[in-house]
C-alpha cells in the first residue's frame, strides 16, 4: 500500500492556489445564483442517508481538486487495505476490522465479496459470537424477573450503546429500564443502585481491555453491593463484554461475550459491547442496525469517489481544517433522541484524529481533528446559535434531520423541520442591517444530512458513515486514526496522585498540584 501525506502531493499546492484565488472569498449566495443546479450537483444519496453539501464553501473545481488530492494520497489503497484486513493500525500492530462485525454471514463461499475472502475465519467467529449474544439478549428480554439492565463501561464501551439506545427509544422494550454508569464518580453508580434491586438487575460489565480503572472500580462496587444486599447467582446477574475473557473470569464473572483486538473501543458498538442495545431493541432490531451499517460499508468500499458520501465529507473536513482554518464543527441533530450523538461523535473524531504526528512519528505542519460539539436542535438555537450566526469565528454546522416522525402530536414535526431548514438558510443568507448589532454576515457553511426515519437501519448507516468520513480525513492527513496514546499519560499520573492524596506526599510536585492537593486534604 502506497500512501502519501496530503501536504506532499501536487494537489495540495493546487488547492492552496485555489484557496487564495477563489476559496477565501467564496460566496454561497453568488454560487447559488450563478448555478441553478448547485443543489443537484452537490447533493448525494447514500444508503439510508441523503446529504445536501451545496451550502458549503467550495465550487465544483475545488471539489475536483480535492478528489485529485484523495487519489494522490492513496486513499483508495488505504481503504482497500482496511477492507483486506491489513494491519493498518501500525502503532498497535492491529488490523482495523469493525466492518466485519456488520458483514452478513457468507452462505456460499463462491459468492463472498472480495472483502470477506480475506477475513473468512474472523467472519465465522463474529457470527458464532453474534448468534450467542443475540440469543442471550432474547432470553433477557423474555425474562420478566429482570427489570433493570445496568451497563458499566466508559468511552466506546458506553457512548455507542448509550447513544444508540437513546436514539432508538421508540423501539426499546418498554418493560425494562436501562441505566448507564461510566464515571468513576461514585455519585453516578450510587444513584443507580438506589433505584434497583439485586434480584431483578442484570449488570453488564463492558470493557474491551477489562482493565479500565473507572469500569473496574464501578464493577467492583456493583458486585460488592449485589453480594451485600443479598444478591445470589452472579452468573445470572453479571455478564462481561470484553476481549479479555480471562480477566473477567478472574473477576468472578463467568457469563461472557467476547470480541477481538481488531475492534477499536470507539468502533465497538457493533460487537458484544452492543448487548444492551440488542436487549433493548431485540435481535431483529440489532440485525437491522448492523445491516444499515453494512450498506454504508459497501457504499464506502465500492462507490466511485465522486459519489462516495464518506469520501465527500472527509474531503470537506480537510478543506475546512487545512485551507479555511476552521478548527471546530458544530453537530446539530434535529431529533431529540439523538441527544448523545454529538458526544459519540466527539470520541469518534477526536480520539481518532486528534494527533500531532503522522504515521511515521513526524510532527505535522498542519491541523488535524477539529473540535466537535453540539446539542439537539431546537435547544441549541436558544443557547449558542447566537455565536454561530454572529460570532467572530466561522463554525461549519452539520445538521441531521429526520423526515418522518414516529409520534402523532400535531404541529410539532413541521415546526421542527421548519427550524432546521431556516437555520441552514439563515446561516447562509445572513441579513443586511446598518446598525451592526442586527447585521448577519451570512455565508456561513453547513451540511445537511437527511434520514427518512430514525430507525435501527438508518442509525446504523449514519454511524458507519461517520466512521468512514473520519477514516478519510485521517488517511489524507497521514495519521494513525486507530490508536489513542494521548489518553495514557493522564491515567499514569492519576495513579501517582491517588497515592499522594492518601499519603499527603507532595514532594517533587509543581506548586499548583501541591497546593490543590493540600487544600483537598485539609
Ligand atoms: O481511555 C480511552 C479508551 O481506551 C477508549 O479508547 C475506550 O473506548 C475506553 O478507554 C474504554 O476502554 P475499555 O473498553 O477497554 O474499558
Coordinates of C-alpha atoms and ligand atoms in Angstrom, one line a residue:
X1 CA 0.0 0.0 0.0
X2 CA 1.5 3.3 -1.0
X3 CA 0.1 6.4 0.6
X4 CA 1.4 10.0 0.6
X5 CA 0.7 12.6 3.2
X6 CA -1.6 15.3 1.9
X7 CA 0.9 18.2 2.1
X8 CA 3.4 16.3 0.0
X9 CA 1.2 16.0 -3.1
X10 CA 0.9 18.3 -6.1
X11 CA -2.8 18.6 -5.5
X12 CA -2.1 20.3 -2.1
X13 CA -0.3 23.1 -3.8
X14 CA -3.1 23.4 -6.3
X15 CA -5.6 23.7 -3.5
X16 CA -3.6 26.4 -1.8
X17 CA -3.6 28.4 -5.0
X18 CA -7.3 27.8 -5.4
X19 CA -8.0 28.9 -1.9
X20 CA -6.2 32.2 -2.5
X21 CA -7.8 32.8 -5.8
X22 CA -11.4 31.8 -5.2
X23 CA -11.7 29.9 -1.9
X24 CA -11.1 32.6 0.7
X25 CA -13.7 35.0 -0.9
X26 CA -16.2 32.3 -1.9
X27 CA -19.7 33.5 -1.6
X28 CA -22.5 30.9 -1.2
X29 CA -25.2 33.4 -2.3
X30 CA -23.4 34.1 -5.5
X31 CA -22.7 30.4 -6.1
X32 CA -26.4 29.6 -5.9
X33 CA -27.4 32.5 -8.2
X34 CA -24.7 31.5 -10.7
X35 CA -25.7 27.8 -10.8
X36 CA -29.3 26.8 -10.8
X37 CA -28.2 23.1 -10.5
X38 CA -25.9 23.6 -7.5
X39 CA -28.2 21.6 -5.2
X40 CA -28.4 18.7 -7.6
X41 CA -24.7 18.8 -8.3
X42 CA -23.7 18.8 -4.7
X43 CA -26.1 16.5 -3.0
X44 CA -25.8 12.8 -2.8
X45 CA -28.0 9.8 -1.9
X46 CA -26.0 7.2 0.1
X47 CA -27.7 4.1 1.6
X48 CA -30.3 5.4 4.1
X49 CA -28.7 8.9 4.3
X50 CA -29.3 11.8 1.9
X51 CA -26.7 14.6 2.1
X52 CA -27.0 18.1 0.8
X53 CA -23.5 19.5 0.7
X54 CA -24.4 22.5 -1.5
X55 CA -24.3 25.1 1.3
X56 CA -20.5 24.5 1.7
X57 CA -17.8 26.9 0.8
X58 CA -16.4 25.2 -2.3
X59 CA -17.0 25.2 -6.0
X60 CA -17.1 22.3 -8.4
X61 CA -13.4 22.9 -9.4
X62 CA -12.3 22.7 -5.8
X63 CA -14.2 19.6 -5.3
X64 CA -12.5 18.0 -8.3
X65 CA -9.1 19.1 -6.9
X66 CA -9.9 17.6 -3.5
X67 CA -10.8 14.3 -5.3
X68 CA -7.4 14.6 -7.0
X69 CA -5.8 15.0 -3.6
X70 CA -7.5 11.9 -2.4
X71 CA -6.2 10.0 -5.3
X72 CA -2.7 11.3 -4.9
X73 CA -2.7 10.4 -1.2
X74 CA -3.6 6.8 -2.0
X75 CA -6.9 6.9 -0.2
X76 CA -8.3 4.0 -2.3
X77 CA -5.3 1.8 -1.4
X78 CA -5.7 2.7 2.3
X79 CA -9.4 2.0 2.2
X80 CA -8.8 -1.3 0.4
X81 CA -6.1 -2.2 3.0
X82 CA -8.6 -1.8 5.8
X83 CA -11.1 -4.0 3.9
X84 CA -8.4 -6.5 3.2
X85 CA -7.8 -6.9 6.9
X86 CA -4.2 -5.5 6.8
X87 CA -2.7 -4.2 10.0
X88 CA -3.1 -0.5 9.3
X89 CA -3.1 0.4 13.0
X90 CA 0.7 0.2 12.9
X91 CA 1.4 1.5 16.4
X92 CA -0.6 -1.3 17.9
X93 CA 0.2 -3.7 15.1
X94 CA -3.5 -4.5 14.6
X95 CA -6.0 -4.8 11.8
X96 CA -9.0 -2.5 11.7
X97 CA -12.0 -4.6 11.0
X98 CA -15.1 -3.3 12.8
X99 CA -16.7 -3.5 9.4
X100 CA -16.5 -7.3 9.6
X101 CA -18.9 -7.1 12.6
X102 CA -21.7 -6.0 10.4
X103 CA -21.0 -8.2 7.4
X104 CA -23.7 -10.8 6.9
X105 CA -22.5 -14.4 7.1
X106 CA -21.2 -15.9 4.0
X107 CA -23.5 -18.7 3.0
X108 CA -21.8 -19.7 -0.2
X109 CA -18.0 -19.2 -0.2
X110 CA -18.0 -18.7 -4.0
X111 CA -20.4 -15.8 -3.6
X112 CA -18.4 -14.0 -1.0
X113 CA -17.3 -10.4 -1.9
X114 CA -13.6 -9.5 -2.4
X115 CA -13.6 -8.1 1.1
X116 CA -14.8 -11.1 3.0
X117 CA -12.5 -13.6 1.2
X118 CA -9.6 -12.3 3.3
X119 CA -11.4 -12.5 6.6
X120 CA -13.4 -15.7 6.3
X121 CA -12.3 -17.1 9.7
X122 CA -12.9 -13.8 11.5
X123 CA -16.3 -13.5 9.9
X124 CA -17.2 -17.0 11.1
X125 CA -16.2 -16.2 14.7
X126 CA -18.1 -13.0 14.5
X127 CA -21.3 -14.8 13.7
X128 CA -20.9 -17.5 16.3
X129 CA -20.5 -14.8 18.9
X130 CA -23.3 -12.7 17.5
X131 CA -25.7 -15.6 17.5
X132 CA -24.8 -16.4 21.1
X133 CA -25.2 -12.8 22.1
X134 CA -28.5 -12.3 20.4
X135 CA -29.9 -15.5 21.8
X136 CA -28.9 -14.2 25.3
X137 CA -30.4 -10.8 24.5
X138 CA -33.7 -12.5 23.6
X139 CA -33.5 -14.6 26.8
X140 CA -33.1 -11.5 28.9
X141 CA -35.9 -9.7 27.0
X142 CA -38.2 -12.6 27.9
X143 CA -37.1 -12.9 31.5
X144 CA -39.7 -11.0 33.4
X145 CA -37.8 -11.2 36.6
X146 CA -35.1 -8.9 35.2
X147 CA -36.4 -5.4 35.1
X148 CA -33.2 -3.3 35.1
X149 CA -30.1 -3.6 33.0
X150 CA -27.1 -1.6 34.2
X151 CA -24.3 -1.1 31.7
X152 CA -20.9 -0.4 33.4
X153 CA -18.4 0.9 30.9
X154 CA -16.7 4.1 29.7
X155 CA -15.7 5.7 26.3
X156 CA -16.5 3.3 23.5
X157 CA -18.0 0.9 26.0
X158 CA -20.6 3.4 27.0
X159 CA -21.1 6.1 24.4
X160 CA -22.0 3.8 21.4
X161 CA -24.7 1.7 23.1
X162 CA -26.0 4.6 25.2
X163 CA -26.3 6.9 22.2
X164 CA -28.0 4.2 20.1
X165 CA -30.3 3.1 22.8
X166 CA -31.5 6.7 23.3
X167 CA -31.7 7.3 19.6
X168 CA -33.9 4.2 19.2
X169 CA -36.1 4.9 22.2
X170 CA -39.2 4.3 20.1
X171 CA -38.0 0.7 19.5
X172 CA -37.0 -0.1 23.1
X173 CA -38.7 -2.8 25.1
X174 CA -40.9 -0.8 27.5
X175 CA -40.8 -3.4 30.3
X176 CA -37.1 -2.9 31.1
X177 CA -35.2 0.0 32.4
X178 CA -31.7 0.7 31.1
X179 CA -29.0 2.5 33.1
X180 CA -25.5 3.6 32.1
X181 CA -22.7 4.0 34.6
X182 CA -19.5 5.3 33.2
X183 CA -18.0 7.9 35.6
X184 CA -15.7 6.9 38.4
X185 CA -17.6 9.5 40.4
X186 CA -19.5 7.3 42.8
X187 CA -22.5 9.6 42.7
X188 CA -23.4 8.0 39.3
X189 CA -23.3 4.4 40.5
X190 CA -24.9 5.2 43.9
X191 CA -27.8 6.9 42.1
X192 CA -28.5 3.9 40.0
X193 CA -28.0 1.4 42.9
X194 CA -30.7 3.4 44.9
X195 CA -33.2 2.6 42.1
X196 CA -32.5 -1.2 41.6
X197 CA -32.8 -4.5 43.4
X198 CA -30.3 -7.3 43.2
X199 CA -32.8 -10.0 42.2
X200 CA -34.2 -8.0 39.3
X201 CA -31.0 -6.4 37.9
X202 CA -28.5 -7.5 35.3
X203 CA -25.1 -5.8 35.3
X204 CA -23.2 -5.7 32.1
X205 CA -19.5 -5.1 32.6
X206 CA -18.4 -3.6 29.3
X207 CA -14.7 -3.2 28.8
X208 CA -12.6 -4.1 25.8
X209 CA -9.5 -4.5 28.0
X210 CA -11.2 -5.3 31.3
X211 CA -8.5 -3.1 33.0
X212 CA -10.0 0.4 32.7
X213 CA -9.8 1.9 36.2
X214 CA -13.2 3.6 36.1
X215 CA -15.0 0.5 34.9
X216 CA -13.2 -1.9 37.2
X217 CA -13.9 0.4 40.2
X218 CA -17.6 0.6 39.3
X219 CA -17.8 -3.1 38.6
X220 CA -16.2 -4.0 42.0
X221 CA -18.6 -1.7 43.8
X222 CA -21.6 -3.1 42.0
X223 CA -20.6 -6.6 42.8
X224 CA -19.9 -5.8 46.4
X225 CA -23.3 -4.0 46.6
X226 CA -25.0 -7.0 45.0
X227 CA -23.5 -9.5 47.4
X228 CA -24.0 -7.3 50.4
X229 CA -27.7 -6.7 49.5
X230 CA -28.5 -10.4 49.5
X231 CA -27.9 -11.0 45.8
X232 CA -27.0 -14.5 44.8
X233 CA -26.1 -16.1 41.4
X234 CA -23.5 -13.8 40.0
X235 CA -23.6 -15.9 36.8
X236 CA -27.2 -14.8 36.2
X237 CA -26.9 -11.2 37.3
X238 CA -23.5 -10.3 35.8
X239 CA -22.2 -10.6 32.3
X240 CA -18.9 -9.3 30.9
X241 CA -18.5 -7.9 27.3
X242 CA -14.8 -8.0 26.7
X243 CA -11.8 -9.2 24.6
X244 CA -10.2 -10.2 27.9
X245 CA -12.4 -13.1 29.0
X246 CA -9.8 -14.5 31.4
X247 CA -9.7 -11.2 33.3
X248 CA -13.5 -11.2 33.5
X249 CA -13.4 -14.8 34.8
X250 CA -10.8 -13.9 37.4
X251 CA -13.0 -11.0 38.5
X252 CA -15.7 -13.6 39.1
X253 CA -17.9 -13.2 36.1
X254 CA -18.4 -16.4 34.1
X255 CA -21.1 -15.2 31.6
X256 CA -19.0 -13.5 28.9
X257 CA -19.3 -12.3 25.3
X258 CA -16.1 -11.7 23.6
X259 CA -14.7 -9.7 20.8
X260 CA -11.3 -9.1 19.2
X261 CA -8.4 -6.7 19.4
X262 CA -9.1 -5.6 15.8
X263 CA -12.2 -3.8 17.0
X264 CA -11.3 -0.3 18.4
X265 CA -13.2 0.8 21.5
X266 CA -14.9 3.7 19.7
X267 CA -15.9 1.3 16.9
X268 CA -17.2 -1.4 19.2
X269 CA -21.0 -0.8 19.4
X270 CA -21.4 -3.4 16.7
X271 CA -19.7 -6.1 18.8
X272 CA -20.7 -7.6 22.2
X273 CA -20.4 -4.1 23.5
X274 CA -23.8 -3.6 21.7
X275 CA -25.5 -6.1 24.1
X276 CA -27.6 -3.5 26.0
X277 CA -28.8 -2.2 22.6
X278 CA -29.6 -5.8 21.5
X279 CA -31.6 -6.4 24.7
X280 CA -33.4 -3.1 24.2
X281 CA -34.4 -3.4 20.5
X282 CA -34.2 -7.2 20.1
X283 CA -32.2 -9.5 17.9
X284 CA -34.1 -8.3 14.7
X285 CA -33.6 -4.7 15.6
X286 CA -29.9 -5.2 16.2
X287 CA -29.5 -7.1 12.9
X288 CA -31.2 -4.2 11.2
X289 CA -28.7 -1.8 12.9
X290 CA -25.8 -4.0 11.5
X291 CA -27.4 -4.2 8.1
X292 CA -27.7 -0.4 7.8
X293 CA -24.0 -0.1 8.7
X294 CA -23.1 -2.8 6.2
X295 CA -25.0 -1.0 3.4
X296 CA -22.8 2.1 4.2
X297 CA -19.6 -0.1 4.3
X298 CA -20.4 -1.4 0.8
X299 CA -21.1 2.2 -0.4
X300 CA -17.8 3.3 1.0
X301 CA -15.9 0.3 -0.4
X302 CA -17.3 0.4 -3.9
X303 CA -18.8 3.8 -4.9
X304 CA -16.7 6.0 -7.1
X305 CA -15.0 8.7 -5.0
X306 CA -17.1 11.5 -6.5
X307 CA -20.3 9.7 -5.5
X308 CA -19.0 8.4 -2.2
X309 CA -20.5 10.2 0.8
X310 CA -17.9 9.4 3.4
X311 CA -15.2 10.5 1.0
X312 CA -17.0 13.7 0.2
X313 CA -17.5 14.5 3.9
X314 CA -13.9 13.7 4.7
X315 CA -12.6 15.9 1.9
X316 CA -14.7 18.7 3.1
X317 CA -13.2 18.3 6.6
X318 CA -9.7 18.6 5.1
X319 CA -10.7 21.7 3.1
X320 CA -12.2 23.4 6.1
X321 CA -9.5 22.5 8.6
X322 CA -6.4 23.0 6.4
X323 CA -7.4 25.7 4.0
X324 CA -10.1 27.8 5.6
X325 CA -8.5 27.1 9.0
X326 CA -11.8 26.3 10.8
X327 CA -11.0 24.5 14.0
X328 CA -14.4 23.3 15.0
X329 CA -17.6 21.7 13.7
X330 CA -21.0 22.0 15.4
X331 CA -23.2 19.0 15.3
X332 CA -26.9 19.8 15.2
X333 CA -29.2 16.8 15.2
X334 CA -32.8 17.9 14.9
X335 CA -34.2 14.9 16.7
X336 CA -34.2 15.0 20.5
X337 CA -33.5 11.2 20.6
X338 CA -30.1 12.0 19.1
X339 CA -29.0 13.8 22.3
X340 CA -25.8 11.7 22.8
X341 CA -24.9 11.8 19.1
X342 CA -22.6 14.8 19.4
X343 CA -20.8 13.2 22.4
X344 CA -20.5 9.9 20.5
X345 CA -19.0 11.8 17.5
X346 CA -16.6 13.6 19.8
X347 CA -14.9 10.4 20.7
X348 CA -15.1 9.0 17.2
X349 CA -13.5 12.1 15.6
X350 CA -11.3 13.5 18.3
X351 CA -9.9 10.3 19.7
X352 CA -9.2 9.0 16.2
X353 CA -7.8 12.1 14.5
X354 CA -6.6 14.2 17.5
X355 CA -3.0 13.5 16.5
X356 CA 0.0 15.8 16.1
X357 CA 2.3 13.3 14.4
X358 CA 2.0 11.3 11.2
X359 CA 2.1 7.5 11.0
X360 CA 5.9 7.6 10.9
X361 CA 6.0 9.8 14.1
X362 CA 6.9 13.0 12.3
X363 CA 5.4 16.2 13.6
X364 CA 2.6 17.5 11.3
X365 CA 2.9 21.0 9.9
X366 CA -1.0 21.4 9.6
X367 CA -4.1 21.0 11.8
X368 CA -5.9 17.7 12.3
X369 CA -9.1 16.9 14.2
X370 CA -11.5 19.8 14.6
X371 CA -13.3 20.2 17.9
X372 CA -16.8 18.7 17.7
X373 CA -19.6 20.0 19.8
X374 CA -23.3 20.4 19.8
X375 CA -26.8 19.8 21.2
X376 CA -30.0 18.8 19.6
X377 CA -32.0 21.5 17.8
X378 CA -34.1 23.4 18.6
X379 CA -32.5 23.7 22.0
X380 CA -29.1 24.8 20.6
X381 CA -30.8 27.7 18.9
X382 CA -31.7 29.2 22.2
X383 CA -28.2 28.7 23.6
X384 CA -25.2 29.1 21.4
X385 CA -26.6 29.6 17.9
X386 CA -26.1 33.4 18.5
X387 CA -22.4 32.7 18.2
X388 CA -22.9 30.6 15.0
X389 CA -24.8 33.4 13.3
X390 CA -22.9 36.5 14.6
X391 CA -19.7 35.4 16.3
X392 CA -16.2 36.2 15.1
X393 CA -15.4 32.6 14.2
X394 CA -17.0 30.6 11.3
X395 CA -18.1 27.2 12.5
X396 CA -19.3 24.8 9.9
X397 CA -22.6 23.2 11.1
X398 CA -23.6 19.6 10.3
X399 CA -27.4 19.3 10.6
X400 CA -29.2 16.0 10.8
X401 CA -32.9 15.9 10.2
X402 CA -35.5 13.1 10.0
X403 CA -38.3 13.4 7.5
X404 CA -40.9 11.3 9.3
X405 CA -41.7 11.5 13.0
X406 CA -42.9 8.5 15.0
X407 CA -45.2 10.5 17.2
X408 CA -48.6 11.8 16.1
X409 CA -48.7 15.1 18.0
X410 CA -50.0 17.6 15.6
X411 CA -47.9 20.6 14.6
X412 CA -44.6 19.6 16.2
X413 CA -42.7 17.9 13.4
X414 CA -43.4 20.5 10.8
X415 CA -42.2 23.2 13.2
X416 CA -39.0 21.1 13.9
X417 CA -38.3 20.7 10.2
X418 CA -39.1 24.4 9.5
X419 CA -36.5 25.3 12.1
X420 CA -33.7 23.1 10.8
X421 CA -34.3 24.4 7.2
X422 CA -34.5 28.0 8.5
X423 CA -31.3 27.7 10.5
X424 CA -29.3 26.4 7.5
X425 CA -30.9 29.2 5.4
X426 CA -30.1 31.9 7.9
X427 CA -26.5 30.9 8.3
X428 CA -26.1 31.1 4.5
X429 CA -28.2 34.1 3.6
X430 CA -27.5 36.4 6.5
X431 CA -29.2 39.8 6.7
X432 CA -28.2 43.3 6.0
X433 CA -28.6 45.8 8.8
X434 CA -26.9 49.1 9.0
X435 CA -26.9 49.2 12.8
X436 CA -24.3 46.5 13.2
X437 CA -26.0 44.6 16.1
X438 CA -28.7 43.3 13.9
X439 CA -26.4 42.5 10.9
X440 CA -25.8 38.9 9.9
X441 CA -22.9 38.4 7.6
X442 CA -24.2 35.1 6.3
X443 CA -22.1 32.9 4.1
X444 CA -21.7 30.5 7.0
X445 CA -21.4 26.9 5.8
X446 CA -23.5 23.9 6.7
X447 CA -24.0 20.3 5.6
X448 CA -27.5 18.7 5.8
X449 CA -27.9 15.0 6.4
X450 CA -31.4 13.7 6.0
X451 CA -32.9 10.4 7.1
X452 CA -36.4 9.3 6.1
X453 CA -36.9 7.9 9.6
X454 CA -34.7 7.3 12.6
X455 CA -34.7 3.5 12.7
X456 CA -32.1 0.8 13.6
X457 CA -31.2 0.6 9.9
X458 CA -30.7 4.3 9.2
X459 CA -28.9 4.9 12.5
X460 CA -26.5 2.1 11.6
X461 CA -25.9 3.7 8.3
X462 CA -25.4 7.1 9.8
X463 CA -22.9 5.9 12.3
X464 CA -20.9 3.9 9.8
X465 CA -20.9 7.0 7.5
X466 CA -19.3 9.0 10.3
X467 CA -16.7 6.2 11.0
X468 CA -15.7 6.2 7.4
X469 CA -15.5 10.0 7.0
X470 CA -13.1 10.1 10.0
X471 CA -11.1 7.4 8.2
X472 CA -10.9 9.6 5.0
X473 CA -9.6 12.7 6.7
X474 CA -7.2 10.7 8.8
X475 CA -5.9 8.9 5.7
X476 CA -5.2 12.2 3.9
X477 CA -3.6 13.6 7.0
X478 CA -1.3 10.5 7.1
X479 CA -2.1 9.8 10.7
X480 CA -3.0 6.6 12.5
X481 CA -6.7 7.1 13.3
X482 CA -6.9 3.9 15.3
X483 CA -4.7 4.3 18.3
X484 CA -5.2 6.7 21.3
X485 CA -1.9 7.1 23.1
X486 CA -3.0 10.6 24.2
X487 CA -5.2 9.2 26.9
X488 CA -2.4 7.3 28.7
X489 CA -0.4 10.0 30.4
X490 CA -3.3 11.2 32.5
X491 CA -4.1 7.6 33.6
X492 CA -0.5 7.1 34.8
X493 CA -0.4 10.4 36.7
X494 CA -3.8 9.7 38.3
X495 CA -2.3 6.6 39.9
X496 CA 0.6 8.7 41.4
X497 CA -1.8 11.4 42.5
X498 CA -4.2 8.9 44.1
X499 CA -1.3 7.6 46.3
X500 CA -0.3 11.2 47.2
X501 CA -3.9 12.2 48.1
X502 CA -3.9 9.3 50.6
X503 CA -0.4 9.9 52.0
X504 CA -0.1 13.7 51.6
X505 CA 3.3 13.3 50.0
X506 CA 3.8 16.4 47.7
X507 CA 7.5 16.0 47.2
X508 CA 8.6 16.8 43.6
X509 CA 5.2 18.2 42.6
X510 CA 4.7 21.5 40.9
X511 CA 3.3 24.1 43.3
X512 CA -0.1 24.2 41.7
X513 CA -0.7 20.5 42.1
X514 CA 0.8 20.5 45.6
X515 CA -1.3 23.5 46.6
X516 CA -4.5 21.9 45.4
X517 CA -3.6 18.6 47.0
X518 CA -3.1 20.3 50.3
X519 CA -6.5 22.0 50.1
X520 CA -8.2 18.7 49.2
X521 CA -6.6 17.0 52.2
X522 CA -7.2 19.9 54.7
Ligands
LIG1 O1 -9.0 5.6 27.6 C1 -9.5 5.6 26.3 C2 -10.2 4.3 26.0 O2 -9.2 3.3 25.8 C3 -11.1 4.3 24.8 O3 -10.5 4.2 23.6 C4 -12.0 3.2 25.1 O4 -13.2 3.3 24.4 C5 -12.2 3.4 26.6 O5 -11.0 3.8 27.1 C6 -12.7 2.3 27.4 O6 -11.8 1.2 27.3 P1 -12.3 -0.3 27.7 O7 -13.4 -0.7 26.8 O8 -11.1 -1.1 27.5 O9 -12.7 -0.2 29.1

